[in-house]
Amino acid sequence: MRCSPWFALAAAVGIARPAFAQETLAPRIGATLAGLEAELIAFRRDLHRHPEVSGAEERTASKVAERLRALGIETRTGVGGHGVVGVLRGGRPGPVVAYRADMDAVYSSDPDPVEFRSMVPGVRHICGHDVHTTIGIALAAGLASHRRDLAGTVLFVFQPAEERATGALAMLAAGVFRDPPPVAIYGVHTAPFPVGQLATIAGDMMSGRDRYRVAIHGEGDRGAATAAVRTRLAALGTVAPAEILRPAPRDLVLVTPPQVAESAGVTLLSGTIMATSLSRPAVTKGMREIGALAQGGTVVTPRYQPKTIAGVFNDSALTVRATAAAEQVLGAGNVVPVEVIVPAFSEDFGSFQDLVPGVFFFLGVSNPAKGTVGMPHTPDYVADEGAILVGARAMAAVLLDRLGRP
Ligand SMILES: [Zn+2]
């Protein structure tokens, strides 16, 4: 087949690509990813063998940067600790969208139930961040292979210190979104439902974590005031602390019982609250009312610090579109709604979403046929490696869909 010399010239300088290029990109990237599966699994197993905890992701970051640079992607390292940022500029004009992967592992001395077991005593990837990072590398490889047809720019955000919930804010402080600023951000987290499926929901998807501190001072009966504050704090909760692993409605409030300390005539009660954006106004009001509990010569001063961990809040319009794009790749019914929130888990992905609208997905990694379950932070956590291509293909479609709609 021949083409016009003018078209060849335009293509050579990266302009005026034919309109059909973007529409056919998702299947072509899917085919590229399928050819890379063995290499991607090897990359993931290498990360799994060499897990690094929050703040110590030096080797992981260097492996990520090495891959990005080998793909010809503009790469910045040391962004907010061991954070790595890749910027892939497509051959055609378009918006900037971001994919975020977290890279850190978890303290655990239980034996790894896989043959590529952790070689670092006391540290394991039992939260699946090795899978999230590999999906980021897969996306970078798949999209870079077709960069001339890509309309826009993809920002790859490889985040450190998610388990400590400090990495997202550190990367933001280091200017991760400054150049170029994205219009949307996406990410995934492994979850214990079957491989082949994703799950998400518009609005609150994971609770944040807030802090409270109540100071009681004065000459009155501090014991009585302390009891009253305890009662009022407990009444704010809609979920009992004993039910922390049970799914709860999306307006949950979980109040940890306060730690009580006495110092220099002041009684201090402090603890955490897990709340969603739906429930936070009620918590804010309740905390303010605790200040009115002063009685009999005591003064009660509450301090409430919301979102010390941001949680996850998905943009409604983006969620509708991202769900449709992912479902096109995975098949109808394979992007399921998240109906409830498990209060034990949270995420700092929401720190990015506080600045840029985005969508977070749970990625199924359990394999019922093999009897493996991917419940994060449990000793027998196993992520089925089929989830790498599932996540990468779905996220490629989601990113392309957003790039295709200025
Ligand atoms: Zn995690």
Coordinates of C-alpha atoms and ligand atoms in Angstrom, one line a residue:
M1 CA 0.0 0.0 0.0
R2 CA 1.2 3.5 -0.8
C3 CA 0.4 6.7 0.8
S4 CA 0.7 10.3 -0.3
P5 CA 4.2 11.9 0.2
W6 CA 2.5 14.8 2.1
F7 CA 1.0 12.4 4.5
A8 CA 4.3 10.7 5.0
L9 CA 6.0 14.0 5.7
A10 CA 3.3 15.0 8.2
A11 CA 3.6 11.7 9.9
A12 CA 7.4 12.0 10.1
V13 CA 7.1 15.2 12.1
G14 CA 4.4 13.9 14.3
I15 CA 1.4 16.0 13.1
A16 CA -1.8 15.3 11.2
R17 CA -2.0 11.6 12.0
P18 CA -5.2 10.2 10.6
A19 CA -8.3 10.4 12.8
F20 CA -8.7 6.6 13.0
A21 CA -5.3 6.2 14.7
Q22 CA -6.6 7.0 18.3
E23 CA -9.7 4.8 17.9
T24 CA -7.7 1.7 17.0
L25 CA -5.1 2.4 19.6
A26 CA -6.6 0.4 22.5
P27 CA -6.6 -3.0 20.7
R28 CA -3.2 -2.4 19.2
I29 CA -1.8 -1.6 22.7
G30 CA -3.6 -4.6 24.0
A31 CA -1.8 -6.8 21.5
T32 CA 1.5 -5.2 22.4
L33 CA 0.9 -5.9 26.1
A34 CA 0.0 -9.5 25.4
G35 CA 3.4 -9.9 23.8
L36 CA 5.1 -8.4 26.8
E37 CA 3.3 -10.6 29.5
A38 CA 6.2 -12.9 30.2
E39 CA 8.6 -10.0 30.6
L40 CA 6.2 -8.1 32.8
I41 CA 5.7 -11.2 35.1
A42 CA 9.5 -11.5 35.4
F43 CA 9.7 -7.8 36.3
R44 CA 7.0 -8.2 39.0
R45 CA 8.7 -11.3 40.4
D46 CA 12.0 -9.4 40.7
L47 CA 10.2 -6.7 42.7
H48 CA 8.5 -9.3 44.8
R49 CA 11.8 -10.9 45.7
H50 CA 13.2 -7.5 46.7
P51 CA 10.5 -5.8 48.7
E52 CA 11.3 -2.4 50.3
V53 CA 9.3 -0.7 53.0
S54 CA 8.1 2.9 53.0
G55 CA 10.9 5.4 52.5
A56 CA 13.4 2.7 51.5
E57 CA 12.3 2.1 47.9
E58 CA 15.7 2.8 46.4
R59 CA 16.1 -0.4 44.4
T60 CA 12.5 -0.5 43.2
A61 CA 12.8 3.2 42.1
S62 CA 16.0 2.5 40.2
K63 CA 14.4 -0.5 38.4
V64 CA 11.4 1.7 37.5
A65 CA 13.6 4.6 36.2
E66 CA 15.8 2.2 34.3
R67 CA 12.7 0.8 32.5
L68 CA 11.2 4.2 31.7
R69 CA 14.5 5.5 30.4
A70 CA 14.9 2.4 28.2
L71 CA 11.5 3.2 26.7
G72 CA 12.7 6.7 25.8
I73 CA 10.4 8.3 28.4
E74 CA 11.5 11.5 30.1
T75 CA 12.2 10.4 33.7
R76 CA 12.7 12.3 37.0
T77 CA 13.9 10.6 40.1
G78 CA 14.0 11.6 43.8
V79 CA 10.6 13.2 43.6
G80 CA 9.4 13.4 47.2
G81 CA 11.7 10.7 48.5
H82 CA 12.2 7.7 46.1
G83 CA 9.3 8.9 43.9
V84 CA 9.8 8.5 40.1
V85 CA 7.9 10.4 37.4
G86 CA 7.8 9.5 33.7
V87 CA 6.4 11.8 31.1
L88 CA 5.4 10.3 27.8
R89 CA 4.6 12.9 25.2
G90 CA 2.4 11.6 22.4
G91 CA 2.9 12.5 18.7
R92 CA -0.4 14.4 18.6
P93 CA -1.8 17.2 20.7
G94 CA -4.1 16.4 23.6
P95 CA -4.5 16.7 27.4
V96 CA -2.3 15.3 30.1
V97 CA -3.5 12.4 32.2
A98 CA -1.7 10.5 35.0
Y99 CA -1.5 7.0 36.3
R100 CA -0.3 6.5 39.8
A101 CA 1.4 3.3 41.2
D102 CA 2.7 2.9 44.7
M103 CA 5.9 0.9 45.2
D104 CA 6.4 0.1 48.9
A105 CA 6.1 -3.2 50.8
V106 CA 4.9 -4.3 54.2
Y107 CA 6.6 -5.7 57.3
S108 CA 5.8 -9.4 57.6
S109 CA 7.8 -12.4 58.7
D110 CA 5.3 -15.0 57.6
P111 CA 6.5 -17.4 54.8
D112 CA 5.7 -16.3 51.3
P113 CA 3.3 -18.9 49.7
V114 CA 4.9 -18.4 46.2
E115 CA 8.0 -19.8 44.7
F116 CA 9.5 -16.4 44.0
R117 CA 9.5 -15.6 47.7
S118 CA 10.8 -12.5 49.4
M119 CA 14.6 -12.5 49.9
V120 CA 14.4 -9.7 52.5
P121 CA 13.8 -11.0 56.0
G122 CA 10.7 -9.5 57.6
V123 CA 9.5 -7.6 54.5
R124 CA 7.0 -8.8 51.9
H125 CA 4.8 -7.5 49.1
I126 CA 1.5 -8.5 50.7
C127 CA -0.4 -5.4 49.6
G128 CA 0.3 -5.9 45.8
H129 CA 2.2 -2.7 45.2
D130 CA 4.6 -4.8 43.1
V131 CA 1.6 -5.5 40.9
H132 CA 0.6 -1.8 40.7
T133 CA 4.1 -0.8 39.8
T134 CA 4.3 -3.5 37.1
I135 CA 1.0 -2.3 35.6
G136 CA 2.6 1.2 35.5
I137 CA 5.6 -0.2 33.6
A138 CA 3.2 -2.2 31.3
L139 CA 1.3 1.0 30.5
A140 CA 4.5 2.9 29.8
A141 CA 5.7 0.1 27.5
G142 CA 2.4 -0.3 25.7
L143 CA 1.7 3.4 25.2
A144 CA 5.4 4.2 24.3
S145 CA 5.2 1.6 21.5
H146 CA 2.4 3.6 19.9
R147 CA 3.5 7.1 21.0
R148 CA 3.2 8.6 17.5
D149 CA -0.5 7.9 17.5
L150 CA -1.0 9.0 21.1
A151 CA -3.0 12.3 21.4
G152 CA -1.7 13.9 24.5
T153 CA 0.7 13.2 27.3
V154 CA 0.8 10.5 30.0
L155 CA 2.3 11.2 33.4
F156 CA 3.5 8.1 35.2
V157 CA 3.6 8.7 39.0
F158 CA 5.5 6.0 40.9
Q159 CA 4.9 6.8 44.5
P160 CA 6.9 5.8 47.6
A161 CA 5.7 5.5 51.2
E162 CA 2.0 4.8 50.6
E163 CA 1.9 2.4 53.6
R164 CA 3.1 5.3 55.8
A165 CA 0.6 7.6 54.0
T166 CA 3.2 10.3 53.4
G167 CA 4.4 9.6 49.9
A168 CA 1.6 11.3 47.9
L169 CA 1.9 14.6 49.9
A170 CA 5.7 14.4 49.6
M171 CA 5.5 14.0 45.8
L172 CA 3.0 16.9 45.6
A173 CA 5.3 19.1 47.7
A174 CA 8.1 18.2 45.3
G175 CA 6.1 19.4 42.3
V176 CA 4.9 16.2 40.7
F177 CA 1.9 18.0 39.1
R178 CA 3.8 21.1 38.1
D179 CA 5.2 20.1 34.8
P180 CA 3.1 19.1 33.0
P181 CA -0.1 19.5 35.1
P182 CA -2.5 16.6 34.5
V183 CA -6.3 17.0 34.1
A184 CA -7.1 13.6 35.6
I185 CA -5.4 10.8 37.6
Y186 CA -6.1 7.1 37.8
G187 CA -4.9 4.2 39.8
V188 CA -5.6 0.6 41.0
H189 CA -5.3 -1.4 44.2
T190 CA -5.3 -5.2 44.4
A191 CA -8.4 -6.6 46.1
P192 CA -9.7 -10.1 47.1
F193 CA -12.3 -10.6 44.3
P194 CA -11.8 -12.8 41.2
V195 CA -9.1 -11.9 38.7
G196 CA -10.6 -10.5 35.5
Q197 CA -12.7 -7.9 37.4
L198 CA -12.3 -4.3 38.5
A199 CA -14.5 -2.5 41.0
T200 CA -15.1 1.2 41.6
I201 CA -17.8 3.7 42.5
A202 CA -18.4 7.4 42.1
G203 CA -17.9 9.4 45.3
D204 CA -16.4 7.9 48.5
M205 CA -14.6 4.6 47.9
M206 CA -12.2 4.4 50.9
S207 CA -12.6 6.3 54.1
G208 CA -9.9 8.8 55.1
R209 CA -8.3 8.9 58.5
D210 CA -8.8 11.9 60.8
R211 CA -7.2 12.7 64.1
Y212 CA -8.7 14.2 67.2
R213 CA -7.3 15.6 70.5
V214 CA -9.4 16.8 73.4
A215 CA -7.8 18.7 76.2
I216 CA -9.6 19.0 79.6
H217 CA -8.2 21.5 82.1
G218 CA -9.4 23.6 84.9
E219 CA -10.1 23.2 88.6
G220 CA -13.3 21.2 88.3
D221 CA -14.0 17.4 88.1
R222 CA -11.8 16.4 85.2
G223 CA -12.8 12.7 85.7
A224 CA -16.5 13.5 85.1
A225 CA -15.6 15.7 82.1
T226 CA -13.4 12.9 80.7
A227 CA -16.3 10.4 81.0
A228 CA -18.6 12.8 79.2
V229 CA -16.2 13.3 76.4
R230 CA -15.6 9.5 76.0
T231 CA -19.4 9.0 75.8
R232 CA -19.8 11.7 73.2
L233 CA -16.9 10.4 71.1
A234 CA -18.3 6.9 71.1
A235 CA -21.7 8.3 70.1
L236 CA -20.1 9.8 66.9
G237 CA -19.3 6.3 65.6
T238 CA -21.6 4.4 63.3
V239 CA -19.3 1.3 63.3
A240 CA -18.0 -0.4 66.4
P241 CA -14.2 -0.8 66.7
A242 CA -14.7 -4.5 66.9
E243 CA -16.2 -4.4 63.4
I244 CA -13.2 -2.9 61.7
L245 CA -12.9 -5.6 59.1
R246 CA -16.6 -5.8 58.2
P247 CA -17.9 -3.8 55.3
A248 CA -19.9 -0.8 56.4
P249 CA -22.2 1.7 54.6
R250 CA -20.5 4.5 52.7
D251 CA -21.3 7.1 55.4
L252 CA -19.3 5.2 58.0
V253 CA -17.7 6.8 61.1
L254 CA -15.3 4.7 63.1
V255 CA -13.9 6.3 66.3
T256 CA -11.0 4.6 68.0
P257 CA -11.3 4.7 71.8
P258 CA -9.2 7.6 73.1
Q259 CA -5.8 7.2 74.6
V260 CA -5.8 9.2 77.8
A261 CA -2.8 11.0 79.2
E262 CA -2.4 13.3 82.3
S263 CA 0.2 16.1 82.3
A264 CA 0.5 19.3 84.4
G265 CA -3.1 19.5 85.3
V266 CA -4.4 18.7 81.9
T267 CA -6.2 15.5 80.7
L268 CA -5.5 14.7 77.1
L269 CA -7.7 12.3 75.0
S270 CA -6.5 11.5 71.5
G271 CA -7.2 9.0 68.8
T272 CA -8.3 8.6 65.2
I273 CA -11.6 8.7 63.3
M274 CA -12.2 7.0 60.0
A275 CA -14.8 9.0 58.1
T276 CA -15.9 9.6 54.5
S277 CA -16.8 12.9 52.9
L278 CA -20.5 11.9 53.4
S279 CA -20.0 11.6 57.1
R280 CA -17.3 14.2 57.8
P281 CA -19.8 17.2 58.3
A282 CA -21.5 15.3 61.1
V283 CA -18.1 14.5 62.7
T284 CA -17.0 18.1 62.4
K285 CA -20.2 19.2 64.1
G286 CA -19.9 16.6 66.8
M287 CA -16.3 17.5 67.6
R288 CA -17.3 21.2 67.9
E289 CA -20.1 20.3 70.3
I290 CA -17.6 18.4 72.5
G291 CA -16.2 21.9 73.3
A292 CA -19.5 22.7 75.0
L293 CA -19.2 19.9 77.5
A294 CA -17.2 22.1 79.9
Q295 CA -18.9 22.0 83.2
G296 CA -18.2 22.5 86.9
G297 CA -15.0 24.5 86.4
T298 CA -13.4 22.5 83.6
V299 CA -12.6 23.7 80.1
V300 CA -12.8 21.3 77.2
T301 CA -10.9 22.1 74.1
P302 CA -11.4 19.8 71.1
R303 CA -9.0 19.7 68.1
Y304 CA -10.1 17.9 65.0
Q305 CA -7.7 17.3 62.1
P306 CA -9.5 15.8 59.1
K307 CA -7.9 13.7 56.4
T308 CA -4.5 13.0 57.8
I309 CA -4.9 10.1 55.3
A310 CA -7.0 11.4 52.5
G311 CA -8.9 8.2 51.5
V312 CA -10.4 7.9 48.0
F313 CA -13.1 10.0 46.5
N314 CA -13.9 9.4 42.8
D315 CA -15.1 12.1 40.4
S316 CA -18.6 11.2 39.3
A317 CA -18.3 12.1 35.6
L318 CA -14.9 10.5 35.2
T319 CA -16.1 7.3 37.0
V320 CA -18.9 6.8 34.5
R321 CA -16.6 7.2 31.5
A322 CA -13.7 5.2 33.0
T323 CA -16.1 2.4 34.0
A324 CA -17.4 2.2 30.4
A325 CA -13.9 2.2 28.9
A326 CA -12.7 -0.5 31.2
E327 CA -15.8 -2.6 30.6
Q328 CA -15.2 -2.5 26.8
V329 CA -11.9 -4.2 27.4
L330 CA -12.9 -6.6 30.2
G331 CA -16.5 -7.4 29.1
A332 CA -19.8 -6.4 30.4
G333 CA -20.4 -7.0 34.1
N334 CA -16.6 -7.1 34.9
V335 CA -16.5 -3.7 36.4
V336 CA -18.6 -4.0 39.5
P337 CA -19.8 -1.3 41.9
V338 CA -18.2 -0.9 45.3
E339 CA -21.3 -0.9 47.6
V340 CA -19.6 -0.7 51.0
I341 CA -16.4 0.4 52.6
V342 CA -14.1 -1.7 54.8
P343 CA -13.0 0.8 57.5
A344 CA -9.7 -1.0 58.2
F345 CA -8.2 0.1 54.9
S346 CA -7.3 3.5 53.6
E347 CA -5.1 5.1 50.9
D348 CA -3.4 8.4 50.3
F349 CA -4.4 8.4 46.6
G350 CA -7.0 11.0 47.6
S351 CA -4.2 13.5 48.2
F352 CA -3.8 13.6 44.5
Q353 CA -7.6 13.6 44.0
D354 CA -7.8 16.7 46.2
L355 CA -6.0 18.6 43.4
V356 CA -6.9 16.7 40.3
P357 CA -10.1 14.7 39.7
G358 CA -9.5 11.0 39.4
V359 CA -10.8 7.5 39.6
F360 CA -9.4 4.6 41.7
F361 CA -10.2 1.0 41.0
F362 CA -9.9 -2.2 43.0
L363 CA -8.3 -4.9 40.9
G364 CA -9.4 -8.5 41.5
V365 CA -6.4 -10.7 42.2
S366 CA -8.0 -13.8 43.8
N367 CA -8.1 -17.0 41.9
P368 CA -10.9 -19.3 43.2
A369 CA -9.9 -22.2 40.9
K370 CA -6.4 -22.2 42.4
G371 CA -7.7 -21.5 45.9
T372 CA -5.6 -18.3 46.2
V373 CA -6.9 -15.1 47.8
G374 CA -5.5 -11.6 47.5
M375 CA -6.6 -10.0 50.7
P376 CA -4.1 -7.2 51.4
H377 CA -2.0 -7.4 54.5
T378 CA -2.9 -11.0 55.3
P379 CA -0.2 -13.7 55.7
D380 CA -1.4 -15.8 52.8
Y381 CA -1.9 -13.0 50.3
V382 CA -1.3 -14.1 46.7
A383 CA -2.0 -12.0 43.7
D384 CA -2.8 -13.9 40.6
E385 CA -0.4 -12.6 37.9
G386 CA -3.2 -12.6 35.2
A387 CA -4.2 -9.4 37.0
I388 CA -1.2 -7.6 35.5
L389 CA -2.6 -7.7 31.9
V390 CA -6.1 -7.2 33.1
G391 CA -5.1 -4.0 34.9
A392 CA -2.8 -2.8 32.2
R393 CA -5.3 -3.3 29.4
A394 CA -8.1 -1.7 31.3
M395 CA -6.1 1.3 32.4
A396 CA -4.8 1.8 28.9
A397 CA -8.4 2.0 27.7
V398 CA -9.3 4.4 30.5
L399 CA -6.3 6.7 29.8
L400 CA -7.0 6.7 26.1
D401 CA -10.6 7.5 26.6
R402 CA -9.7 10.5 28.7
L403 CA -7.0 11.6 26.2
G404 CA -9.5 11.3 23.4
R405 CA -12.0 13.8 25.0
P406 CA -10.4 17.2 25.5
Ligands
ZN1 ZN -1.7 -1.1 49.5

